[in-house]
XYZ file of C-alpha atoms in Angstrom:
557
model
C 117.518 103.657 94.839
C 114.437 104.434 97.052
C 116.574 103.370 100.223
C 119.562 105.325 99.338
C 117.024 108.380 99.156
C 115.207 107.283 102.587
C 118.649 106.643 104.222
C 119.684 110.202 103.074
C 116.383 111.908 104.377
C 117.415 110.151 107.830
C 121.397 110.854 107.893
C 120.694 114.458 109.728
C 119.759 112.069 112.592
C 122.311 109.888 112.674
C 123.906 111.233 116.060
C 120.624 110.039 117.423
C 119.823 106.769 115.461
C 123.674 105.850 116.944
C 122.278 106.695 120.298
C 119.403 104.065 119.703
C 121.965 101.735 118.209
C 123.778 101.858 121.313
C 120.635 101.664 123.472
C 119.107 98.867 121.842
C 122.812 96.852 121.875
C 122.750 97.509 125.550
C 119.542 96.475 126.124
C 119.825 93.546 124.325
C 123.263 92.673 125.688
C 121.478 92.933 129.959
C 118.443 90.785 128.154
C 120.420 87.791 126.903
C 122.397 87.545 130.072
C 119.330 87.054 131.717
C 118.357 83.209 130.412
C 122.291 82.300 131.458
C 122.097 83.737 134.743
C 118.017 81.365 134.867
C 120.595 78.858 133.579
C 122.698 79.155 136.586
C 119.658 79.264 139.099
C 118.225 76.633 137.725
C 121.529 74.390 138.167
C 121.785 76.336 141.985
C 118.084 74.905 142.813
C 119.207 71.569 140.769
C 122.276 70.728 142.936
C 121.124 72.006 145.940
C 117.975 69.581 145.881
C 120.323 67.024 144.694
C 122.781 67.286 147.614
C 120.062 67.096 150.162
C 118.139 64.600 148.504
C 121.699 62.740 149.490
C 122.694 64.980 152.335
C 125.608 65.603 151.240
C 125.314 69.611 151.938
C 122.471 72.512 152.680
C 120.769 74.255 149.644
C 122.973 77.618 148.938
C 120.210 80.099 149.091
C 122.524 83.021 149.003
C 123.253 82.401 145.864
C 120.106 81.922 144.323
C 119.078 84.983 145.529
C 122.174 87.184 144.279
C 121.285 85.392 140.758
C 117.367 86.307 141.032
C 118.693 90.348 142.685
C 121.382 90.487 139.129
C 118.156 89.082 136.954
C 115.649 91.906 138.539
C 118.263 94.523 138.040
C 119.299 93.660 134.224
C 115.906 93.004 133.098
C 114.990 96.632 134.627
C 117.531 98.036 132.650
C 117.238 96.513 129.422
C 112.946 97.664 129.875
C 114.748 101.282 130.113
C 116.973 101.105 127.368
C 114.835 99.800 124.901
C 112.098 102.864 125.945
C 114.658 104.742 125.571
C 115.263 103.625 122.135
C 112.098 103.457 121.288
C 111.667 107.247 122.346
C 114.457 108.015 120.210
C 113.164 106.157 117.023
C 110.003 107.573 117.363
C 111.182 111.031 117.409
C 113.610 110.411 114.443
C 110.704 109.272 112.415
C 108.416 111.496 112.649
C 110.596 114.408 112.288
C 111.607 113.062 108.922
C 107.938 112.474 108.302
C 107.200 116.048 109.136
C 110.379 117.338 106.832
C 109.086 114.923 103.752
C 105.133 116.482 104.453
C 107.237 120.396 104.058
C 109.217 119.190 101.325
C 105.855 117.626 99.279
C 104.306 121.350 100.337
C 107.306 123.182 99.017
C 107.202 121.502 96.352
C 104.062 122.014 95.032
C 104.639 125.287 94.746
C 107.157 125.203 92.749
C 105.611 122.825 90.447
C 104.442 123.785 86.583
C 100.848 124.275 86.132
C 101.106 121.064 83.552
C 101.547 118.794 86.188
C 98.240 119.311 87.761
C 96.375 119.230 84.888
C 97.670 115.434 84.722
C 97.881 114.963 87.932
C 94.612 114.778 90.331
C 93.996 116.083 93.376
C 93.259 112.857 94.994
C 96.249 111.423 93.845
C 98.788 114.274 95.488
C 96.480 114.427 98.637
C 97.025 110.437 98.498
C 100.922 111.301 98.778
C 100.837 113.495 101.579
C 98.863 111.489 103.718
C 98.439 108.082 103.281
C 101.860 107.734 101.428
C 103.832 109.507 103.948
C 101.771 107.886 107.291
C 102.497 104.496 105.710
C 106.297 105.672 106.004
C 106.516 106.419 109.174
C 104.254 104.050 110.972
C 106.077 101.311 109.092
C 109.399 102.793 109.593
C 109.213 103.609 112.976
C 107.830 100.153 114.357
C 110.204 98.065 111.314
C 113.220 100.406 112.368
C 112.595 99.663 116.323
C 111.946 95.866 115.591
C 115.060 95.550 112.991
C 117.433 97.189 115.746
C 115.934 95.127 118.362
C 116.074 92.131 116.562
C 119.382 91.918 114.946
C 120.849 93.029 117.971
C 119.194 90.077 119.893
C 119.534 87.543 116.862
C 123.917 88.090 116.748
C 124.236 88.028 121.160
C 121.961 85.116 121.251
C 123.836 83.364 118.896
C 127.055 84.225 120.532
C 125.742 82.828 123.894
C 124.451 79.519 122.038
C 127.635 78.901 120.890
C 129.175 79.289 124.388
C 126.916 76.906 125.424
C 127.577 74.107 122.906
C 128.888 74.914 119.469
C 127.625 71.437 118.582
C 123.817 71.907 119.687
C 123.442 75.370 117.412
C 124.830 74.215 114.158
C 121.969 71.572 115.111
C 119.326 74.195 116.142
C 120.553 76.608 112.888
C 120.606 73.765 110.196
C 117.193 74.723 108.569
C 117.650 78.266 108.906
C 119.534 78.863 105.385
C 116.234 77.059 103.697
C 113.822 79.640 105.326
C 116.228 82.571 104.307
C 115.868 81.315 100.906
C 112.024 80.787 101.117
C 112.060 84.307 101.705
C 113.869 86.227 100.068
C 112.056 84.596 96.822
C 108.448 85.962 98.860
C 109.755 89.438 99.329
C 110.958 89.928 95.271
C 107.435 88.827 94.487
C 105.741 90.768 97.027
C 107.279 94.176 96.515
C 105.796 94.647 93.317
C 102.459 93.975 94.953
C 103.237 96.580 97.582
C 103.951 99.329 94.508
C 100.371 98.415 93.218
C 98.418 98.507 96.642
C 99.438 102.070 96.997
C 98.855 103.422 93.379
C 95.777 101.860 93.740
C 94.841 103.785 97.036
C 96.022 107.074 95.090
C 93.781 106.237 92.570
C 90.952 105.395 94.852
C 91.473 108.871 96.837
C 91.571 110.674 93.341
C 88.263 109.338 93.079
C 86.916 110.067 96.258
C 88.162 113.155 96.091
C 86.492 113.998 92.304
C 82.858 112.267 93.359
C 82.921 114.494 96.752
C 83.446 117.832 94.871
C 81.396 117.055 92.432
C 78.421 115.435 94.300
C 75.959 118.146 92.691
C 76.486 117.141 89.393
C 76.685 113.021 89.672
C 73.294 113.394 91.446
C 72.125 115.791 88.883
C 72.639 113.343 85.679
C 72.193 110.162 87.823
C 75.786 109.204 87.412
C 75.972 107.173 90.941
C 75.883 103.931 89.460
C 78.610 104.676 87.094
C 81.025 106.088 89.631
C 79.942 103.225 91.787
C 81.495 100.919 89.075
C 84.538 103.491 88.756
C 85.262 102.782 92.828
C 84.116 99.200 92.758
C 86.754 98.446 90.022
C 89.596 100.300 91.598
C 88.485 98.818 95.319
C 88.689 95.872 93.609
C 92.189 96.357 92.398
C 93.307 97.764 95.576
C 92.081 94.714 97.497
C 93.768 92.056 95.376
C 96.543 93.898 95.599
C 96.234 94.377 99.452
C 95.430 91.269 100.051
C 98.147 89.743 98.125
C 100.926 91.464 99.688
C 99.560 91.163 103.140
C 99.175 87.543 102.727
C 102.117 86.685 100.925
C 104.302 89.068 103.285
C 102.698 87.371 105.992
C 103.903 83.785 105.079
C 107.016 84.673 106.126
C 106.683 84.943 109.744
C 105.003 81.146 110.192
C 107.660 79.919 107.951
C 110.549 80.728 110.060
C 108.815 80.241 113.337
C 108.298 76.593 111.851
C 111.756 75.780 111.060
C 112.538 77.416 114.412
C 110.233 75.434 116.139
C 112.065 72.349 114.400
C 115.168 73.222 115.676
C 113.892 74.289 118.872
C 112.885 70.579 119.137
C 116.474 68.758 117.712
C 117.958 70.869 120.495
C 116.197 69.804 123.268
C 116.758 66.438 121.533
C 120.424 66.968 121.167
C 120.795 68.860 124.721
C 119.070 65.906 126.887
C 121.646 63.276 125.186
C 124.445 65.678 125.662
C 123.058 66.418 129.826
C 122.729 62.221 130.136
C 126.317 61.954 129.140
C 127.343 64.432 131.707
C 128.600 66.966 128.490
C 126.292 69.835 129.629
C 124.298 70.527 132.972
C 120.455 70.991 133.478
C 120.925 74.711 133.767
C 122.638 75.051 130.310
C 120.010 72.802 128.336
C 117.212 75.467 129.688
C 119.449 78.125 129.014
C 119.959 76.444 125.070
C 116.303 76.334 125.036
C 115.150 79.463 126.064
C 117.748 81.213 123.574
C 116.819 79.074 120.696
C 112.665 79.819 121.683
C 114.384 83.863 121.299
C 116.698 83.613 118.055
C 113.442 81.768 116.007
C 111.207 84.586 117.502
C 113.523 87.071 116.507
C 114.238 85.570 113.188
C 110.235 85.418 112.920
C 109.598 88.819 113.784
C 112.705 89.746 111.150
C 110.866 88.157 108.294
C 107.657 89.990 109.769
C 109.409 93.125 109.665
C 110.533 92.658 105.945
C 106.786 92.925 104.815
C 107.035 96.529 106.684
C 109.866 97.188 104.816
C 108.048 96.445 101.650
C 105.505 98.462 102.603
C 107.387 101.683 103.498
C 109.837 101.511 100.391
C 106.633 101.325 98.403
C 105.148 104.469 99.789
C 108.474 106.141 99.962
C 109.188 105.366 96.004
C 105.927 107.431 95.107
C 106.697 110.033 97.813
C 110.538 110.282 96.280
C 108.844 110.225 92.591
C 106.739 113.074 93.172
C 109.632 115.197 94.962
C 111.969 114.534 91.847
C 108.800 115.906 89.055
C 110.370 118.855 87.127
C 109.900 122.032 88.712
C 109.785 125.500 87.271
C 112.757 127.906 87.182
C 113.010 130.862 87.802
C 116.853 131.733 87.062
C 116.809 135.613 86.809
C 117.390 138.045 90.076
C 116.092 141.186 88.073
C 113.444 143.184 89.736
C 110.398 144.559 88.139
C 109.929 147.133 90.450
C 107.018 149.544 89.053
C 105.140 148.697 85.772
C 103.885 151.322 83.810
C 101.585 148.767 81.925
C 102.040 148.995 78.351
C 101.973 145.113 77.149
C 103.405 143.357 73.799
C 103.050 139.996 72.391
C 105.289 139.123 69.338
C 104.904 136.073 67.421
C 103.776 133.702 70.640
C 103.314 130.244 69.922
C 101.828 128.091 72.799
C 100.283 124.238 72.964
C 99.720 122.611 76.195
C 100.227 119.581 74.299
C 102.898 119.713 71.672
C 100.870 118.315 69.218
C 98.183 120.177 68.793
C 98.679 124.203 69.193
C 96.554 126.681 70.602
C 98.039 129.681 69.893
C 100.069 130.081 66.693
C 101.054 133.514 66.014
C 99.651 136.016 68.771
C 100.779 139.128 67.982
C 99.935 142.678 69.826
C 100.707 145.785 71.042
C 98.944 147.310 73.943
C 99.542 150.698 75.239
C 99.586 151.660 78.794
C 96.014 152.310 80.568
C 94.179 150.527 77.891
C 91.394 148.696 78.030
C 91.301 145.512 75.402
C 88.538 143.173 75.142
C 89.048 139.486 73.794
C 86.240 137.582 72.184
C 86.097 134.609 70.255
C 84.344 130.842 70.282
C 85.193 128.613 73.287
C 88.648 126.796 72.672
C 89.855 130.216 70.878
C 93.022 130.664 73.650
C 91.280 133.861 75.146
C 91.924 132.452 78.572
C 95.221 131.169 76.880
C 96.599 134.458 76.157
C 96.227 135.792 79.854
C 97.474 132.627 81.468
C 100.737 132.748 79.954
C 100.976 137.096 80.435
C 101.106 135.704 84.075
C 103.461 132.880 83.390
C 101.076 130.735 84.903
C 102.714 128.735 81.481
C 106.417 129.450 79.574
C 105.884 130.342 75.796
C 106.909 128.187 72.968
C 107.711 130.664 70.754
C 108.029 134.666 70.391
C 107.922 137.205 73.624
C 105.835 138.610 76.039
C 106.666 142.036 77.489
C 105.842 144.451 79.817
C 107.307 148.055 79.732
C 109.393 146.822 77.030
C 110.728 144.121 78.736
C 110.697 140.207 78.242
C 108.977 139.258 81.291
C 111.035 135.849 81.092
C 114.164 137.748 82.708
C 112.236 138.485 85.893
C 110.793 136.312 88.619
C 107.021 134.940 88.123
C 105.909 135.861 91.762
C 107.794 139.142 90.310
C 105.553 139.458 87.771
C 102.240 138.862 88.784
C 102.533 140.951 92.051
C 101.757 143.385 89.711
C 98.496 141.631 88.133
C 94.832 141.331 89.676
C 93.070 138.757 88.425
C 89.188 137.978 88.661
C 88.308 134.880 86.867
C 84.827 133.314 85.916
C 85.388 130.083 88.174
C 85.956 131.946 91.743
C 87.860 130.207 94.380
C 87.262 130.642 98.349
C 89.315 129.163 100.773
C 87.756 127.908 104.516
C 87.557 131.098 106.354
C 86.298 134.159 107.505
C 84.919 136.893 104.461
C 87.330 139.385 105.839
C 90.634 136.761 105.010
C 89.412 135.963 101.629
C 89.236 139.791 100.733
C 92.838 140.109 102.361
C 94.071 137.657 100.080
C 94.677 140.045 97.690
C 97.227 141.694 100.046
C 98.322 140.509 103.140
C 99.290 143.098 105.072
C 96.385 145.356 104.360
C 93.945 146.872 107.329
C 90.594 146.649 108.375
C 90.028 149.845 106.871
C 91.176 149.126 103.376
C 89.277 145.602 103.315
C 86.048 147.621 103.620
C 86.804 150.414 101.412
C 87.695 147.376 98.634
C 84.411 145.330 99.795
C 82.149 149.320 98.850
C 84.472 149.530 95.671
C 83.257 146.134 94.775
C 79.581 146.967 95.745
C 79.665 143.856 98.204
C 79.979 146.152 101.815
C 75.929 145.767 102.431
C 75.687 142.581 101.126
C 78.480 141.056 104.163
C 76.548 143.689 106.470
C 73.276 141.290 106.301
C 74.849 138.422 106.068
C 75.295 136.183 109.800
C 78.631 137.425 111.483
C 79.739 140.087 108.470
C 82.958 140.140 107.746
C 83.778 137.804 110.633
C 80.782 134.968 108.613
C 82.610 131.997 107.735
C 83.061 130.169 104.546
C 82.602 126.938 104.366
C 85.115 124.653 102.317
C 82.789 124.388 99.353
C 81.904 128.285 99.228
C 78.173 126.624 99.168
C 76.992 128.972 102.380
C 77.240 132.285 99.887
C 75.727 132.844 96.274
C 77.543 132.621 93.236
C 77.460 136.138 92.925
C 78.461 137.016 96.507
C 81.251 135.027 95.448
C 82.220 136.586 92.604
C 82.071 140.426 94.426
C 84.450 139.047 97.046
C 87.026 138.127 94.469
C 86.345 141.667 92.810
C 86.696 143.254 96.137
C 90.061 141.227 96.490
C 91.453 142.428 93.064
C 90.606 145.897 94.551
C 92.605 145.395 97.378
C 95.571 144.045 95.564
C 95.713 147.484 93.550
C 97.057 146.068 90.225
C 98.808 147.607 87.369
C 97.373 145.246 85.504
C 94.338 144.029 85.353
C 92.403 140.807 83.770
C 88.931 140.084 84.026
C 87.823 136.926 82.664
C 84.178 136.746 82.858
C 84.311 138.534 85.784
C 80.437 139.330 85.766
C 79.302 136.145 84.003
C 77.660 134.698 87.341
C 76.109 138.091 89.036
C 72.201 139.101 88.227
C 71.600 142.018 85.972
C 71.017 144.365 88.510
C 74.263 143.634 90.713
C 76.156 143.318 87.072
C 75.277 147.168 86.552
C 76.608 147.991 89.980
C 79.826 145.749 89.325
C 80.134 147.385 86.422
C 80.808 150.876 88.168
C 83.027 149.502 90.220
C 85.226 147.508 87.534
C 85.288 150.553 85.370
C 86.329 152.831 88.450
C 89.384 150.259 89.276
C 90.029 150.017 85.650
C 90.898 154.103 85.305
C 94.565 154.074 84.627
C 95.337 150.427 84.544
C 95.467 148.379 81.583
C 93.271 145.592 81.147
C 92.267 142.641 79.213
C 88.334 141.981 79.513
C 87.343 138.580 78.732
C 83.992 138.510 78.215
C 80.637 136.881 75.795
C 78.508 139.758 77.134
C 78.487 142.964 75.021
C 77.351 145.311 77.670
C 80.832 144.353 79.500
C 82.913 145.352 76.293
C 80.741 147.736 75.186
C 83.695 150.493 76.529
C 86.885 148.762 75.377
C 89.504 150.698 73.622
C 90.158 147.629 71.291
C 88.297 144.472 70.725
C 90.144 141.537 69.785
C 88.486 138.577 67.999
C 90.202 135.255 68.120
C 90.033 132.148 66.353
C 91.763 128.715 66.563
C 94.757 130.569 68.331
C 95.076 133.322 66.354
C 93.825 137.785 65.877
C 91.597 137.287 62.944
C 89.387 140.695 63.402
C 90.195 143.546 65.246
């Protein structure tokens, strides 16, 4: 199944891959002429030494040298062709290589928000890179080898038989035991393959985890325990590794051996057949030097099946991760402008189905309100506002806005007309000024630092190395918590919601800055509705409503 799917990722090329077909069977076709045409010089230099030894004629160097002038010029040609192949291959693969790295991209995107919370980040990094290289490394050189080699393996074993019909069914006797031998090693081997790259997923997951969370492992003096989390899957990984690789790797010196078996019998055979005048000199060195080329070949064949191995394992978890339900989005309505009144009747949500977190939710919210949610940790207060974005689909009941279901329109439909500032900020690598326009795109200089004096965080970039222009590193670690935390606010600003959702928006700013974020939260809350999530009273202190929740459910208001 997983080279059906790799052969139909690579059938848009297939006016090329023929190209390389026909390359590499030219190439191959000017290459095996060549140890004939040594064949005949060697029988030129044999009888010409012969008739002088009993002067019985001149040596005929005119001929040997049209013979070496034909071998210059086809082994020239066949070096071409098989660049050019190569060339071509090379192209092909990494162009399907690039289209699997968009496809993995676009789909992520369109993937649930379930699937990463079971999924880590390691793990889908894993698939984009080290899945996806393995591909096409393995691809391109297997694919280039395969051509090369089956090409050479049926035109050298066309010539043998010209040769003598009798010495290749000699030479080619063993060969059904290696095939044999073989194909036994690669059904063992593949599942060893599947393993060796879960296992690096897993170890990149881990990687991945320790690096981000460095701070804390040091802080609780949790190294030697994710030591023994890496040792154990580096441990896996390398049994796994190392099986394949070895057993993968038998296959090469196997057939070489039996070639080199056969490569004897035939010279065997071929000097009886020369002493009773069957064959000449010429053709026995000819024989030999194709049967030293159709055991290499065969060799580098059973090589190339461990590459093989290798790529379909990699392409089976790329495939597996492309085919992962996505979300659907199968209405064209437009929400155009929301007014922002907001109802939830009778929602019923569990991220697992077995245990609920929201049983019957239940509210009405009228435009330009302002409705704080309070309750213990675990309550569904972050819950309730994940699925109002459809960052999550409801089990039960409805969610609407303006009166209608928001489950008939689009989810990038939807929350273009949300702002969200939530308690754990998130950066990206970049300059102040882009993280503030990531609220909206298309917005000017201008209106980035009107949003960054809404937010009360203008003076603070002003000091700060470079300004708006200061770059933020990957971990957001060059800027406070609460610098962070005005930036998003100044992004929500930018975005100019008609809803709005704060969820512990001014947990991680000092009291001082909270008062002045305060200001500014209550200015770009004027007119908008907006759910406050908050443990602080001073930031609900102005709510219209107050909504206390409890194991999923309203049980004060």
């Amino acid at each position: 199944q997983t080279a059906k799917l790799l052969f139909k990722k690579l059938s848009p090329y297939k006016i090329s891959i023929i190209f390389a077909l026909i390359a590499t069977i030219a190439s191959t076709v000017f290459a095996i002429i060549g140890p004939s045409l040594i064949g005949s010089a060697t029988t030129t230099i044999f009888n010409g030494l012969t008739d002088r030894i009993q002067q019985k004629g001149s040596f005929d160097y005119k001929a040997l040298g049209d013979i070496l002038i034909t071998l210059v010029l086809l082994y020239t040609l066949s070096s071409l062709l098989m660049f050019i192949q190569n060339f071509i291959m090379s192209t092909v693969v990494q162009k399907m290589s690039y289209t699997l790295r968009s496809d993995i991209s676009e789909k992520i995107d369109r993937l649930p928000m379930k699937t990463f919370d079971q999924t880590t980040h390691g793990e889908i990094l894993s698939r984009i890179t080290n899945d996806i290289d393995t591909l096409s490394q393995n691809l391109g050189q297997g694919m280039n080898q395969s051509l090369a080699s089956l090409a050479t393996i049926i035109g050298v074993f066309v010539m043998m038989i010209r040769i003598s019909l009798v010495m290749t069914l000699v030479a080619i006797l063993l060969f059904p035991i290696a095939l044999i031998l073989s194909s036994s090693i690669i059904r063992r081997t593949q599942k060893l393959f599947v393993a060796q790259q879960k296992s690096l997923g897993e170890s990149n997951g881990l990687i991945e985890e320790a690096y981000g969370g460095h701070d804390v492992i040091k802080a609780f003096n949790a190294e030697p325990d994710m030591q023994k989390k890496f040792e154990r899957i580096n441990g896996e990984l390398y049994d796994s590794a190392w099986k394949s690789q070895f057993f993968s790797g038998l296959m090469g010196p196997i057939m070489m051996g039996i070639g080199d078996v056969g490569y004897v019998l035939a010279a065997l055979f071929g000097g009886y057949l020369a002493i009773i005048g069957a064959i000449t000199v010429g053709d026995i060195q000819a024989f030999i030097q194709y049967m030293r080329t159709f055991s290499q070949r065969i060799g580098q064949t059973a090589q190339v099946t461990g590459l093989f191995q290798s790529t379909m394992a990699a392409a089976e978890r790329v495939f597996d991760f492309l085919a992962l339900e996505e979300e659907h989005d199968h209405s064209e309505a437009s929400l155009h402008e929301v007014h922002g009144s907001v109802a939830f009747d009778h929602v019923a949500f569990s991220y697992i189905p077995e245990k609920p977190v929201i049983r019957d939710f239940s509210i009405h919210i009228e435009q330009g309100q302002r409705i704080a949610i309070v309750g213990p940790t675990g309550a569904g207060k972050t819950t309730i506002v994940k699925l109002l974005m459809r960052f999550y689909d409801i089990d039960k009941g409805t969610i609407r806005i303006d009166n209608q279901d928001i489950s008939s329109f689009s989810r990038s439909d939807v929350r273009r007309h949300m702002g969200m500032v939530l308690q754990d900020t998130w950066l990206f690598n970049g300059t102040i000024r882009d993280n503030i326009r990531y609220g909206r795109l298309d917005a000017t200089e201008e209106e980035i630092i009107e949003a960054a004096k809404a937010a009360r965080i203008d003076h603070v970039i002003q000091t700060l190395p470079g300004g708006y222009d200061m770059i933020i590193n990957e971990e957001s670690s060059n800027i406070s918590q609460g610098q962070k935390q005005l930036i998003t606010i100044a992004r929500a600003f930018l975005s100019n919601p008609s809803i709005l959702i704060l969820d512990e928006a001014t947990s991680s700013v000092d009291t001082r800055t909270e008062i002045l974020v305060k200001e500014a939260i209550t200015h770009l809350m004027h007119g908008r509705t907006s759910f406050i999530i908050a443990h602080r009273l001073s930031t609900i202190r102005d709510a219209d409503s107050i909504l206390v929740m409890r194991d999923g459910d309203v049980v004060e208001q």
